[in-house]
């Protein structure tokens, strides 16, 4: 397996992986992502050199964006007020490889990369009803911070997001 940044030429492939993740999420009762999100952000992630993937023989097993800032970060009472953080965004495991421990392996890769970039904390946001993701993050040692961020969508719906973090 190889962990690396994705390039512009791989954009269509990673978008297909995320479409498969969306279908699996909906089938499991987590109607969170759709045809627009997260796919509409992946090109920007590639352009900003922050989209990472775990590959096996050319196949994308998992991907995420690693960002220095995150919308809603000011709404959460984090363990420490520091700029030495990285946020995992758009974390997903290829639906064809779900349940094989890829998620935990990829979170370890996120920790390693965040440390390499000088971060002291790895943080993420998760929607309150995404129970499978919450279980994964808690199992992997992420702690829920105090507070929440209510993201208001264009159609008026509100997604309540909790902040989770782990000290590196």
Tab-separated table of N, CA and C in Angstrom:
chain	number	residue	atom	x	y	z
A	1	UNK	N	0.834	-1.182	0.000
A	1	UNK	CA	0.000	0.000	0.000
A	1	UNK	C	0.878	1.244	0.000
A	2	UNK	N	0.351	2.272	-0.617
A	2	UNK	CA	1.080	3.529	-0.750
A	2	UNK	C	0.179	4.676	-0.294
A	3	UNK	N	0.721	5.546	0.549
A	3	UNK	CA	0.011	6.747	0.992
A	3	UNK	C	0.651	7.934	0.290
A	4	UNK	N	-0.170	8.743	-0.392
A	4	UNK	CA	0.387	9.885	-1.126
A	4	UNK	C	-0.694	10.892	-1.463
A	5	UNK	N	-0.237	12.048	-1.959
A	5	UNK	CA	-1.167	13.068	-2.446
A	5	UNK	C	-1.679	12.649	-3.813
A	6	UNK	N	-2.905	13.040	-4.090
A	6	UNK	CA	-3.484	12.776	-5.403
A	6	UNK	C	-3.213	13.955	-6.329
A	7	UNK	N	-3.162	13.677	-7.613
A	7	UNK	CA	-2.893	14.721	-8.610
A	7	UNK	C	-4.144	14.968	-9.451
A	8	UNK	N	-4.110	16.026	-10.238
A	8	UNK	CA	-5.262	16.433	-11.042
A	8	UNK	C	-5.731	15.327	-11.976
A	9	UNK	N	-4.818	14.539	-12.511
A	9	UNK	CA	-5.184	13.462	-13.419
A	9	UNK	C	-5.982	12.348	-12.758
A	10	UNK	N	-6.015	12.310	-11.442
A	10	UNK	CA	-6.739	11.276	-10.702
A	10	UNK	C	-8.089	11.769	-10.174
A	11	UNK	N	-8.447	13.000	-10.524
A	11	UNK	CA	-9.658	13.619	-9.995
A	11	UNK	C	-10.913	12.807	-10.319
A	12	UNK	N	-11.073	12.382	-11.561
A	12	UNK	CA	-12.254	11.600	-11.942
A	12	UNK	C	-12.352	10.299	-11.170
A	13	UNK	N	-11.224	9.656	-10.961
A	13	UNK	CA	-11.208	8.385	-10.229
A	13	UNK	C	-11.618	8.587	-8.776
A	14	UNK	N	-11.070	9.601	-8.120
A	14	UNK	CA	-11.404	9.820	-6.714
A	14	UNK	C	-12.858	10.276	-6.574
A	15	UNK	N	-13.373	11.022	-7.546
A	15	UNK	CA	-14.781	11.405	-7.497
A	15	UNK	C	-15.685	10.172	-7.583
A	16	UNK	N	-15.311	9.202	-8.401
A	16	UNK	CA	-16.090	7.968	-8.491
A	16	UNK	C	-16.063	7.204	-7.171
A	17	UNK	N	-14.917	7.201	-6.511
A	17	UNK	CA	-14.817	6.548	-5.199
A	17	UNK	C	-15.782	7.221	-4.226
A	18	UNK	N	-15.798	8.548	-4.219
A	18	UNK	CA	-16.693	9.270	-3.306
A	18	UNK	C	-18.163	9.051	-3.669
A	19	UNK	N	-18.486	8.923	-4.935
A	19	UNK	CA	-19.873	8.623	-5.313
A	19	UNK	C	-20.292	7.254	-4.755
A	20	UNK	N	-19.374	6.304	-4.790
A	20	UNK	CA	-19.643	4.991	-4.205
A	20	UNK	C	-19.823	5.064	-2.700
A	21	UNK	N	-19.038	5.910	-2.050
A	21	UNK	CA	-19.179	6.111	-0.603
A	21	UNK	C	-20.554	6.707	-0.308
A	22	UNK	N	-20.973	7.669	-1.109
A	22	UNK	CA	-22.294	8.292	-0.925
A	22	UNK	C	-23.406	7.258	-1.011
A	23	UNK	N	-23.335	6.382	-2.005
A	23	UNK	CA	-24.352	5.337	-2.165
A	23	UNK	C	-24.386	4.426	-0.947
A	24	UNK	N	-23.203	4.043	-0.448
A	24	UNK	CA	-23.135	3.161	0.718
A	24	UNK	C	-23.699	3.854	1.957
A	25	UNK	N	-23.377	5.136	2.114
A	25	UNK	CA	-23.896	5.889	3.254
A	25	UNK	C	-25.430	5.920	3.222
A	26	UNK	N	-25.983	6.229	2.066
A	26	UNK	CA	-27.450	6.278	1.943
A	26	UNK	C	-28.062	4.910	2.243
A	27	UNK	N	-27.439	3.843	1.753
A	27	UNK	CA	-27.948	2.486	1.994
A	27	UNK	C	-27.919	2.139	3.478
A	28	UNK	N	-26.999	2.766	4.225
A	28	UNK	CA	-26.883	2.520	5.662
A	28	UNK	C	-27.634	3.553	6.497
A	29	UNK	N	-28.475	4.364	5.849
A	29	UNK	CA	-29.300	5.316	6.576
A	29	UNK	C	-28.612	6.602	6.974
A	30	UNK	N	-27.463	6.888	6.388
A	30	UNK	CA	-26.741	8.126	6.682
A	30	UNK	C	-26.776	8.980	5.407
A	31	UNK	N	-27.885	9.674	5.207
A	31	UNK	CA	-28.061	10.495	4.002
A	31	UNK	C	-27.389	11.846	4.233
A	32	UNK	N	-26.082	11.846	4.145
A	32	UNK	CA	-25.305	13.032	4.477
A	32	UNK	C	-24.655	13.638	3.240
A	33	UNK	N	-23.896	12.839	2.518
A	33	UNK	CA	-23.231	13.317	1.311
A	33	UNK	C	-24.133	13.084	0.114
A	34	UNK	N	-23.877	13.853	-0.954
A	34	UNK	CA	-24.678	13.712	-2.165
A	34	UNK	C	-23.791	13.910	-3.394
A	35	UNK	N	-24.400	14.117	-4.534
A	35	UNK	CA	-23.642	14.267	-5.782
A	35	UNK	C	-22.775	15.520	-5.785
A	36	UNK	N	-23.129	16.523	-4.984
A	36	UNK	CA	-22.341	17.752	-4.936
A	36	UNK	C	-21.227	17.669	-3.898
A	37	UNK	N	-21.601	17.357	-2.670
A	37	UNK	CA	-20.596	17.268	-1.609
A	37	UNK	C	-20.344	15.802	-1.295
A	38	UNK	N	-19.101	15.409	-1.287
A	38	UNK	CA	-17.864	16.181	-1.287
A	38	UNK	C	-17.218	16.391	-2.657
A	39	UNK	N	-17.792	15.828	-3.706
A	39	UNK	CA	-17.122	15.849	-5.021
A	39	UNK	C	-16.774	17.241	-5.510
A	40	UNK	N	-17.622	18.224	-5.219
A	40	UNK	CA	-17.358	19.573	-5.719
A	40	UNK	C	-16.122	20.216	-5.074
A	41	UNK	N	-15.642	19.685	-3.958
A	41	UNK	CA	-14.484	20.251	-3.271
A	41	UNK	C	-13.170	19.550	-3.620
A	42	UNK	N	-13.250	18.420	-4.249
A	42	UNK	CA	-12.042	17.618	-4.483
A	42	UNK	C	-11.052	18.298	-5.426
A	43	UNK	N	-11.542	18.966	-6.447
A	43	UNK	CA	-10.637	19.670	-7.365
A	43	UNK	C	-9.855	20.755	-6.623
A	44	UNK	N	-10.531	21.492	-5.779
A	44	UNK	CA	-9.873	22.523	-4.970
A	44	UNK	C	-8.858	21.887	-4.019
A	45	UNK	N	-9.210	20.731	-3.452
A	45	UNK	CA	-8.266	20.034	-2.565
A	45	UNK	C	-7.002	19.639	-3.314
A	46	UNK	N	-7.159	19.140	-4.541
A	46	UNK	CA	-5.998	18.760	-5.351
A	46	UNK	C	-5.167	20.001	-5.685
A	47	UNK	N	-5.834	21.055	-6.128
A	47	UNK	CA	-5.129	22.296	-6.484
A	47	UNK	C	-4.355	22.870	-5.315
A	48	UNK	N	-4.898	22.720	-4.104
A	48	UNK	CA	-4.246	23.236	-2.899
A	48	UNK	C	-3.312	22.227	-2.250
A	49	UNK	N	-3.071	21.119	-2.949
A	49	UNK	CA	-2.076	20.142	-2.515
A	49	UNK	C	-2.376	19.553	-1.142
A	50	UNK	N	-3.678	19.212	-0.914
A	50	UNK	CA	-4.070	18.713	0.405
A	50	UNK	C	-4.955	17.470	0.362
A	51	UNK	N	-5.066	16.834	-0.805
A	51	UNK	CA	-5.887	15.632	-0.922
A	51	UNK	C	-4.985	14.403	-0.931
A	52	UNK	N	-5.164	13.543	0.060
A	52	UNK	CA	-4.327	12.362	0.262
A	52	UNK	C	-5.139	11.097	0.026
A	53	UNK	N	-4.432	10.058	-0.388
A	53	UNK	CA	-5.104	8.773	-0.604
A	53	UNK	C	-4.208	7.628	-0.177
A	54	UNK	N	-4.841	6.543	0.198
A	54	UNK	CA	-4.169	5.282	0.429
A	54	UNK	C	-4.475	4.430	-0.797
A	55	UNK	N	-3.422	3.999	-1.474
A	55	UNK	CA	-3.559	3.289	-2.743
A	55	UNK	C	-3.072	1.848	-2.585
A	56	UNK	N	-3.663	0.967	-3.380
A	56	UNK	CA	-3.196	-0.404	-3.456
A	56	UNK	C	-3.315	-0.852	-4.909
A	57	UNK	N	-2.182	-1.080	-5.526
A	57	UNK	CA	-2.113	-1.480	-6.932
A	57	UNK	C	-2.956	-0.562	-7.818
A	58	UNK	N	-2.826	0.747	-7.595
A	58	UNK	CA	-3.503	1.740	-8.411
A	58	UNK	C	-4.935	2.050	-8.005
A	59	UNK	N	-5.482	1.321	-7.042
A	59	UNK	CA	-6.847	1.551	-6.587
A	59	UNK	C	-6.844	2.432	-5.343
A	60	UNK	N	-7.767	3.390	-5.309
A	60	UNK	CA	-7.903	4.257	-4.142
A	60	UNK	C	-8.727	3.528	-3.087
A	61	UNK	N	-8.101	3.262	-1.938
A	61	UNK	CA	-8.792	2.579	-0.843
A	61	UNK	C	-9.488	3.564	0.083
A	62	UNK	N	-8.887	4.753	0.232
A	62	UNK	CA	-9.410	5.755	1.152
A	62	UNK	C	-8.795	7.092	0.791
A	63	UNK	N	-9.492	8.170	1.167
A	63	UNK	CA	-8.973	9.509	0.879
A	63	UNK	C	-9.480	10.501	1.921
A	64	UNK	N	-8.756	11.600	2.045
A	64	UNK	CA	-9.179	12.717	2.894
A	64	UNK	C	-8.395	13.956	2.488
A	65	UNK	N	-8.934	15.110	2.871
A	65	UNK	CA	-8.222	16.378	2.734
A	65	UNK	C	-7.671	16.734	4.111
A	66	UNK	N	-6.459	17.265	4.144
A	66	UNK	CA	-5.836	17.685	5.397
A	66	UNK	C	-5.650	19.202	5.318
A	67	UNK	N	-6.397	19.913	6.151
A	67	UNK	CA	-6.477	21.371	6.054
A	67	UNK	C	-5.975	22.048	7.332
A	68	UNK	N	-5.521	23.290	7.180
A	68	UNK	CA	-5.013	24.057	8.316
A	68	UNK	C	-6.127	24.772	9.080
A	69	UNK	N	-7.261	25.009	8.431
A	69	UNK	CA	-8.388	25.689	9.070
A	69	UNK	C	-9.669	24.936	8.723
A	70	UNK	N	-10.722	25.244	9.496
A	70	UNK	CA	-12.001	24.600	9.239
A	70	UNK	C	-13.122	25.534	9.662
A	71	UNK	N	-14.135	25.630	8.832
A	71	UNK	CA	-15.315	26.407	9.179
A	71	UNK	C	-15.900	25.827	10.463
A	72	UNK	N	-16.216	26.666	11.394
A	72	UNK	CA	-16.796	26.213	12.652
A	72	UNK	C	-15.796	25.985	13.765
A	73	UNK	N	-14.514	26.105	13.461
A	73	UNK	CA	-13.505	25.810	14.480
A	73	UNK	C	-13.611	26.724	15.701
A	74	UNK	N	-14.108	27.937	15.525
A	74	UNK	CA	-14.234	28.881	16.639
A	74	UNK	C	-15.403	28.546	17.568
A	75	UNK	N	-16.289	27.675	17.140
A	75	UNK	CA	-17.466	27.314	17.936
A	75	UNK	C	-17.174	26.201	18.948
A	76	UNK	N	-16.013	25.620	18.870
A	76	UNK	CA	-15.680	24.449	19.690
A	76	UNK	C	-14.661	24.832	20.767
A	77	UNK	N	-14.833	24.262	21.966
A	77	UNK	CA	-13.873	24.467	23.064
A	77	UNK	C	-12.841	23.346	22.980
A	78	UNK	N	-11.813	23.567	22.187
A	78	UNK	CA	-10.762	22.565	21.986
A	78	UNK	C	-9.902	22.438	23.239
A	79	UNK	N	-9.140	21.363	23.332
A	79	UNK	CA	-8.271	21.133	24.492
A	79	UNK	C	-7.289	22.278	24.684
A	80	UNK	N	-6.796	22.804	23.585
A	80	UNK	CA	-5.779	23.854	23.641
A	80	UNK	C	-6.019	24.815	22.477
A	81	UNK	N	-5.875	26.100	22.758
A	81	UNK	CA	-6.004	27.106	21.708
A	81	UNK	C	-4.647	27.263	21.032
A	82	UNK	N	-4.508	26.651	19.891
A	82	UNK	CA	-3.238	26.674	19.184
A	82	UNK	C	-3.479	26.700	17.685
A	83	UNK	N	-2.529	27.236	16.970
A	83	UNK	CA	-2.606	27.224	15.515
A	83	UNK	C	-1.924	25.988	14.935
A	84	UNK	N	-1.274	25.207	15.789
A	84	UNK	CA	-0.547	24.010	15.336
A	84	UNK	C	-1.502	22.825	15.238
A	85	UNK	N	-2.481	22.946	14.322
A	85	UNK	CA	-3.479	21.891	14.134
A	85	UNK	C	-3.650	21.594	12.649
A	86	UNK	N	-4.199	20.434	12.385
A	86	UNK	CA	-4.655	20.074	11.046
A	86	UNK	C	-6.038	19.448	11.214
A	87	UNK	N	-6.881	19.680	10.216
A	87	UNK	CA	-8.235	19.157	10.201
A	87	UNK	C	-8.368	18.125	9.092
A	88	UNK	N	-8.958	16.996	9.440
A	88	UNK	CA	-9.289	15.981	8.454
A	88	UNK	C	-10.672	16.335	7.908
A	89	UNK	N	-10.755	16.517	6.606
A	89	UNK	CA	-12.028	16.798	5.935
A	89	UNK	C	-12.271	15.752	4.864
A	90	UNK	N	-13.539	15.495	4.591
A	90	UNK	CA	-13.940	14.607	3.497
A	90	UNK	C	-13.296	13.225	3.615
A	91	UNK	N	-13.221	12.728	4.835
A	91	UNK	CA	-12.637	11.414	5.104
A	91	UNK	C	-13.588	10.335	4.601
A	92	UNK	N	-13.078	9.464	3.762
A	92	UNK	CA	-13.924	8.391	3.256
A	92	UNK	C	-13.130	7.147	2.912
A	93	UNK	N	-13.776	6.009	3.064
A	93	UNK	CA	-13.191	4.717	2.710
A	93	UNK	C	-13.974	4.168	1.521
A	94	UNK	N	-13.254	3.749	0.512
A	94	UNK	CA	-13.860	3.144	-0.677
A	94	UNK	C	-14.870	2.091	-0.227
A	95	UNK	N	-16.101	2.203	-0.721
A	95	UNK	CA	-17.186	1.299	-0.299
A	95	UNK	C	-16.835	-0.169	-0.527
A	96	UNK	N	-16.034	-0.448	-1.540
A	96	UNK	CA	-15.642	-1.833	-1.834
A	96	UNK	C	-14.683	-2.390	-0.788
A	97	UNK	N	-14.141	-1.529	0.064
A	97	UNK	CA	-13.155	-1.971	1.062
A	97	UNK	C	-13.582	-1.650	2.493
A	98	UNK	N	-14.841	-1.288	2.683
A	98	UNK	CA	-15.343	-0.960	4.014
A	98	UNK	C	-15.292	-2.191	4.919
A	99	UNK	N	-15.041	-1.948	6.204
A	99	UNK	CA	-15.038	-3.027	7.188
A	99	UNK	C	-13.758	-3.839	7.228
A	100	UNK	N	-12.703	-3.360	6.583
A	100	UNK	CA	-11.440	-4.108	6.541
A	100	UNK	C	-10.314	-3.431	7.333
A	101	UNK	N	-10.650	-2.410	8.147
A	101	UNK	CA	-9.641	-1.719	8.933
A	101	UNK	C	-8.941	-0.595	8.191
A	102	UNK	N	-9.388	-0.288	6.982
A	102	UNK	CA	-8.766	0.769	6.179
A	102	UNK	C	-8.945	2.127	6.865
A	103	UNK	N	-10.106	2.363	7.469
A	103	UNK	CA	-10.370	3.635	8.139
A	103	UNK	C	-9.370	3.919	9.238
A	104	UNK	N	-9.117	2.936	10.100
A	104	UNK	CA	-8.152	3.134	11.180
A	104	UNK	C	-6.735	3.329	10.631
A	105	UNK	N	-6.380	2.573	9.623
A	105	UNK	CA	-5.062	2.736	9.002
A	105	UNK	C	-4.927	4.138	8.420
A	106	UNK	N	-5.967	4.624	7.773
A	106	UNK	CA	-5.916	5.947	7.168
A	106	UNK	C	-5.854	7.045	8.225
A	107	UNK	N	-6.524	6.865	9.358
A	107	UNK	CA	-6.423	7.854	10.435
A	107	UNK	C	-5.001	7.912	10.983
A	108	UNK	N	-4.320	6.781	11.032
A	108	UNK	CA	-2.920	6.784	11.453
A	108	UNK	C	-2.066	7.549	10.445
A	109	UNK	N	-2.353	7.371	9.169
A	109	UNK	CA	-1.637	8.121	8.127
A	109	UNK	C	-1.902	9.618	8.277
A	110	UNK	N	-3.128	9.987	8.630
A	110	UNK	CA	-3.458	11.399	8.848
A	110	UNK	C	-2.650	11.957	10.020
A	111	UNK	N	-2.535	11.170	11.088
A	111	UNK	CA	-1.716	11.596	12.233
A	111	UNK	C	-0.264	11.820	11.810
A	112	UNK	N	0.282	10.855	11.092
A	112	UNK	CA	1.675	10.957	10.654
A	112	UNK	C	1.902	12.201	9.804
A	113	UNK	N	1.006	12.443	8.860
A	113	UNK	CA	1.156	13.600	7.977
A	113	UNK	C	0.983	14.910	8.746
A	114	UNK	N	0.017	14.958	9.660
A	114	UNK	CA	-0.180	16.166	10.471
A	114	UNK	C	1.057	16.448	11.326
A	115	UNK	N	1.641	15.410	11.914
A	115	UNK	CA	2.885	15.588	12.688
A	115	UNK	C	3.998	16.119	11.789
A	116	UNK	N	4.103	15.544	10.585
A	116	UNK	CA	5.141	15.962	9.649
A	116	UNK	C	4.987	17.449	9.301
A	117	UNK	N	3.747	17.923	9.289
A	117	UNK	CA	3.480	19.324	8.990
A	117	UNK	C	3.584	20.223	10.222
A	118	UNK	N	3.955	19.655	11.364
A	118	UNK	CA	4.176	20.445	12.570
A	118	UNK	C	2.961	20.630	13.460
A	119	UNK	N	1.913	19.890	13.235
A	119	UNK	CA	0.698	20.022	14.047
A	119	UNK	C	0.865	19.332	15.397
A	120	UNK	N	0.190	19.879	16.393
A	120	UNK	CA	0.152	19.275	17.726
A	120	UNK	C	-1.158	18.534	17.958
A	121	UNK	N	-2.173	18.874	17.152
A	121	UNK	CA	-3.479	18.236	17.267
A	121	UNK	C	-4.004	17.903	15.876
A	122	UNK	N	-4.720	16.801	15.808
A	122	UNK	CA	-5.463	16.443	14.609
A	122	UNK	C	-6.933	16.544	14.993
A	123	UNK	N	-7.683	17.315	14.222
A	123	UNK	CA	-9.083	17.570	14.543
A	123	UNK	C	-9.969	17.236	13.349
A	124	UNK	N	-11.242	17.079	13.644
A	124	UNK	CA	-12.224	16.851	12.594
A	124	UNK	C	-13.605	17.201	13.121
A	125	UNK	N	-14.524	17.351	12.198
A	125	UNK	CA	-15.926	17.563	12.529
A	125	UNK	C	-16.710	16.371	12.001
A	126	UNK	N	-17.736	15.997	12.740
A	126	UNK	CA	-18.605	14.894	12.320
A	126	UNK	C	-20.048	15.261	12.655
A	127	UNK	N	-20.944	15.009	11.716
A	127	UNK	CA	-22.356	15.310	11.917
A	127	UNK	C	-22.920	14.382	12.984
A	128	UNK	N	-23.769	14.929	13.821
A	128	UNK	CA	-24.271	14.210	14.993
A	128	UNK	C	-24.929	12.866	14.700
A	129	UNK	N	-25.516	12.687	13.527
A	129	UNK	CA	-26.196	11.422	13.240
A	129	UNK	C	-25.329	10.433	12.455
A	130	UNK	N	-24.082	10.775	12.223
A	130	UNK	CA	-23.177	9.853	11.513
A	130	UNK	C	-22.514	8.917	12.532
A	131	UNK	N	-23.320	8.046	13.079
A	131	UNK	CA	-22.885	7.144	14.157
A	131	UNK	C	-21.708	6.254	13.739
A	132	UNK	N	-21.694	5.670	12.529
A	132	UNK	CA	-20.533	4.849	12.165
A	132	UNK	C	-19.214	5.628	12.212
A	133	UNK	N	-19.221	6.869	11.753
A	133	UNK	CA	-18.001	7.683	11.787
A	133	UNK	C	-17.614	8.013	13.229
A	134	UNK	N	-18.592	8.379	14.039
A	134	UNK	CA	-18.310	8.700	15.442
A	134	UNK	C	-17.677	7.495	16.134
A	135	UNK	N	-18.208	6.310	15.901
A	135	UNK	CA	-17.636	5.095	16.507
A	135	UNK	C	-16.186	4.892	16.078
A	136	UNK	N	-15.917	5.083	14.791
A	136	UNK	CA	-14.550	4.926	14.287
A	136	UNK	C	-13.612	5.906	14.969
A	137	UNK	N	-13.990	7.171	15.024
A	137	UNK	CA	-13.118	8.190	15.602
A	137	UNK	C	-12.878	7.931	17.091
A	138	UNK	N	-13.928	7.588	17.824
A	138	UNK	CA	-13.765	7.318	19.255
A	138	UNK	C	-12.917	6.076	19.486
A	139	UNK	N	-13.125	5.050	18.683
A	139	UNK	CA	-12.319	3.827	18.792
A	139	UNK	C	-10.843	4.135	18.530
A	140	UNK	N	-10.608	5.110	17.681
A	140	UNK	CA	-9.242	5.472	17.302
A	140	UNK	C	-8.622	6.500	18.251
A	141	UNK	N	-9.290	6.837	19.350
A	141	UNK	CA	-8.697	7.709	20.357
A	141	UNK	C	-9.058	9.177	20.254
A	142	UNK	N	-9.893	9.557	19.308
A	142	UNK	CA	-10.332	10.951	19.220
A	142	UNK	C	-11.291	11.243	20.362
A	143	UNK	N	-11.165	12.433	20.932
A	143	UNK	CA	-12.018	12.849	22.035
A	143	UNK	C	-12.966	13.941	21.571
A	144	UNK	N	-14.203	13.842	22.014
A	144	UNK	CA	-15.196	14.852	21.653
A	144	UNK	C	-14.940	16.110	22.469
A	145	UNK	N	-14.836	17.232	21.784
A	145	UNK	CA	-14.635	18.518	22.446
A	145	UNK	C	-15.994	19.105	22.831
A	146	UNK	N	-15.982	20.077	23.708
A	146	UNK	CA	-17.210	20.740	24.136
A	146	UNK	C	-17.710	21.660	23.030
A	147	UNK	N	-19.010	21.684	22.870
A	147	UNK	CA	-19.628	22.579	21.910
A	147	UNK	C	-20.004	21.873	20.630
A	148	UNK	N	-20.550	22.640	19.701
A	148	UNK	CA	-20.956	22.112	18.407
A	148	UNK	C	-21.017	23.269	17.416
A	149	UNK	N	-21.059	22.913	16.160
A	149	UNK	CA	-21.174	23.890	15.084
A	149	UNK	C	-22.380	23.521	14.241
A	150	UNK	N	-23.320	24.441	14.113
A	150	UNK	CA	-24.490	24.221	13.276
A	150	UNK	C	-24.226	24.810	11.896
A	151	UNK	N	-24.039	23.929	10.915
A	151	UNK	CA	-23.828	24.364	9.540
A	151	UNK	C	-25.193	24.495	8.869
A	152	UNK	N	-25.497	25.690	8.391
A	152	UNK	CA	-26.758	25.934	7.716
A	152	UNK	C	-26.538	25.768	6.213
A	153	UNK	N	-27.285	24.842	5.621
A	153	UNK	CA	-27.164	24.559	4.192
A	153	UNK	C	-28.011	25.524	3.378
A	154	UNK	N	-27.757	25.585	2.085
A	154	UNK	CA	-28.482	26.489	1.196
A	154	UNK	C	-29.992	26.284	1.242
A	155	UNK	N	-30.421	25.042	1.456
A	155	UNK	CA	-31.865	24.758	1.485
A	155	UNK	C	-32.490	25.000	2.868
A	156	UNK	N	-31.691	25.537	3.796
A	156	UNK	CA	-32.191	25.857	5.129
A	156	UNK	C	-32.011	24.769	6.168
A	157	UNK	N	-31.641	23.555	5.715
A	157	UNK	CA	-31.394	22.483	6.689
A	157	UNK	C	-30.165	22.825	7.528
A	158	UNK	N	-30.143	22.289	8.730
A	158	UNK	CA	-29.026	22.525	9.641
A	158	UNK	C	-28.377	21.188	9.980
A	159	UNK	N	-27.073	21.143	9.815
A	159	UNK	CA	-26.310	19.959	10.210
A	159	UNK	C	-25.522	20.303	11.470
A	160	UNK	N	-25.857	19.622	12.569
A	160	UNK	CA	-25.122	19.826	13.816
A	160	UNK	C	-23.862	18.977	13.764
A	161	UNK	N	-22.721	19.633	13.951
A	161	UNK	CA	-21.433	18.950	13.878
A	161	UNK	C	-20.703	19.063	15.210
A	162	UNK	N	-20.153	17.933	15.623
A	162	UNK	CA	-19.327	17.893	16.821
A	162	UNK	C	-17.858	17.903	16.416
A	163	UNK	N	-17.052	18.512	17.255
A	163	UNK	CA	-15.607	18.514	17.021
A	163	UNK	C	-14.941	17.404	17.800
A	164	UNK	N	-14.038	16.713	17.142
A	164	UNK	CA	-13.242	15.654	17.773
A	164	UNK	C	-11.772	15.976	17.533
A	165	UNK	N	-10.940	15.604	18.489
A	165	UNK	CA	-9.520	15.861	18.338
A	165	UNK	C	-8.690	14.798	19.050
A	166	UNK	N	-7.452	14.708	18.605
A	166	UNK	CA	-6.487	13.834	19.245
A	166	UNK	C	-5.170	14.595	19.301
A	167	UNK	N	-4.512	14.498	20.443
A	167	UNK	CA	-3.203	15.136	20.594
A	167	UNK	C	-2.158	14.272	19.894
A	168	UNK	N	-1.277	14.914	19.161
A	168	UNK	CA	-0.251	14.186	18.406
A	168	UNK	C	1.043	14.058	19.202
